[in-house]
Amino acid sequence: MINNIFFLLVLFSSLLGRVKFPGINIGIHYLLLPAFSLGIISFSLKEIPEIVKKHKIILISISLMYLWMWLSSLMSEFPNIAITYSFKYSTYYILFFAFLILTSKKIATPSLTFYYRCILYLLQIIAGLGFLEVFLPKNWIFKLLKFPSFYPEIGSIMQNPNQFGVIVAIGLCLSLILEKQNKISKIELNISELIFIISLALSASGNGWVIFIIGMFLLLIYKIISLEKMIYLISLLFLCILTVPVSTWRLGLANSKIFPLINVFLENSNSVNPNEKKPHTLVVTGLSRFQIWQAAINETIKRPLTGIGIGVFPDQIGVKVWGKKGYHAHNIFLNVSAEQGITGLLLFTNFLAKIAFKVKYANPLITVPILLFLVSQIIDFFAEDYTFTTLEFYFIAAAINSRKDIVMQLKPEII
């Protein structure tokens, strides 16, 4: 029971990325996440020796990853930045171990179901807040939580609309799997479908749209949904996209007299998007990624062994490409190689290989989200978003502890 409370506190803390300690410019989540994770660990001390023994290869792999992260940071030309980020990312190590305990085979199935439901509800809250922000962007709650301004103004509780779009797409896939496995009701699924699809369209996130479509195909392969259901959901998203001005602008249809569809019913189509800020089209954002990828490759060539230090790329390199700080390499592998060198990339790839061996034996409740978390970062990098990475580490831990007692309830004709 106490671990369930700590789990809820961990999820809540991951949302507090912009809430600062009074008087100092440090996010409160840097203390709360490891504190609540240690709470889980402290109430499970008897299980630790068995977990360490059982997962020693995984723990050695991630420990080597973190050890090299610190070494490359100490050898960086920008040690202050790199060491600061090393402290930040070390919270994930504690979080990961806590999740290994929570998802261990000794944990009863109802508790595991509780964790998945809590994650789904968290994603619904995020999607709901994003929907409200579109209409009330100046509300005090969004000013409190808001990251540096991005357009469209949605998902301030995440870092920007892109990871917001990805996370709600994953949320929709998760809800479909949970309903298929009788973990949530049909009504809960219908609510999820509505709120996630509308928020996904409003996010104008090309990455989120791609992840949604990939997720639908994965669910079709796993027989979670039928072909008809997949076509229905994709069509519903497409209809929402064509209705929302900011999304049609992203598709390059801003000057169309038909799209967004709302123009058909309004004499003055300019009134549907009075905001002077305009998002870049998918073509523009796609081409700009090639520039940042080239910059990451160049940095890897300059410092192939140790890299430039973790967190240095968006602070020192991305600014040279896009004119302001905060832009990472937009590819998880290139980002790791640029900041931690080829050595860091090999250690990271080794860790992924160890996880892949576990994932292939896991059920789709674990497999699908993990695949989507990884694929979404082929054209992006979300490690600095604590909500995104907290959920990602939970599913990784669940895959490592994958078990057969949470199974999909198949229909007789499929069996």
PDB file of N, CA, C and O in Angstrom, residues 189 239 281 322 325 337 408:
ATOM      1  N   LEU A 189     -12.351   3.751 -22.067  1.00  0.00           N
ATOM      2  CA  LEU A 189     -11.694   3.764 -23.377  1.00  0.00           C
ATOM      3  C   LEU A 189     -12.265   4.861 -24.259  1.00  0.00           C
ATOM      4  O   LEU A 189     -11.521   5.585 -24.937  1.00  0.00           O
ATOM      5  N   LEU A 239      -9.573  13.822 -39.550  1.00  0.00           N
ATOM      6  CA  LEU A 239     -10.667  14.804 -39.582  1.00  0.00           C
ATOM      7  C   LEU A 239     -10.405  15.932 -38.590  1.00  0.00           C
ATOM      8  O   LEU A 239     -10.607  17.108 -38.912  1.00  0.00           O
ATOM      9  N   THR A 281       6.063  24.464 -41.085  1.00  0.00           N
ATOM     10  CA  THR A 281       5.452  23.299 -41.710  1.00  0.00           C
ATOM     11  C   THR A 281       6.321  22.075 -41.454  1.00  0.00           C
ATOM     12  O   THR A 281       7.494  22.186 -41.072  1.00  0.00           O
ATOM     13  N   TRP A 322      20.391  26.940 -34.747  1.00  0.00           N
ATOM     14  CA  TRP A 322      19.049  27.518 -34.757  1.00  0.00           C
ATOM     15  C   TRP A 322      18.947  28.873 -34.067  1.00  0.00           C
ATOM     16  O   TRP A 322      17.863  29.405 -33.890  1.00  0.00           O
ATOM     17  N   LYS A 325      19.418  28.889 -27.532  1.00  0.00           N
ATOM     18  CA  LYS A 325      19.742  27.709 -26.746  1.00  0.00           C
ATOM     19  C   LYS A 325      18.535  26.794 -26.580  1.00  0.00           C
ATOM     20  O   LYS A 325      17.395  27.210 -26.727  1.00  0.00           O
ATOM     21  N   SER A 337      26.054  10.161 -28.878  1.00  0.00           N
ATOM     22  CA  SER A 337      27.404  10.101 -29.449  1.00  0.00           C
ATOM     23  C   SER A 337      28.088  11.463 -29.398  1.00  0.00           C
ATOM     24  O   SER A 337      29.296  11.554 -29.148  1.00  0.00           O
ATOM     25  N   MET A 408      -3.074 -11.082 -22.239  1.00  0.00           N
ATOM     26  CA  MET A 408      -4.162 -10.495 -22.999  1.00  0.00           C
ATOM     27  C   MET A 408      -5.338 -11.452 -23.042  1.00  0.00           C
ATOM     28  O   MET A 408      -5.172 -12.650 -23.306  1.00  0.00           O
TER      29      MET A 408
END
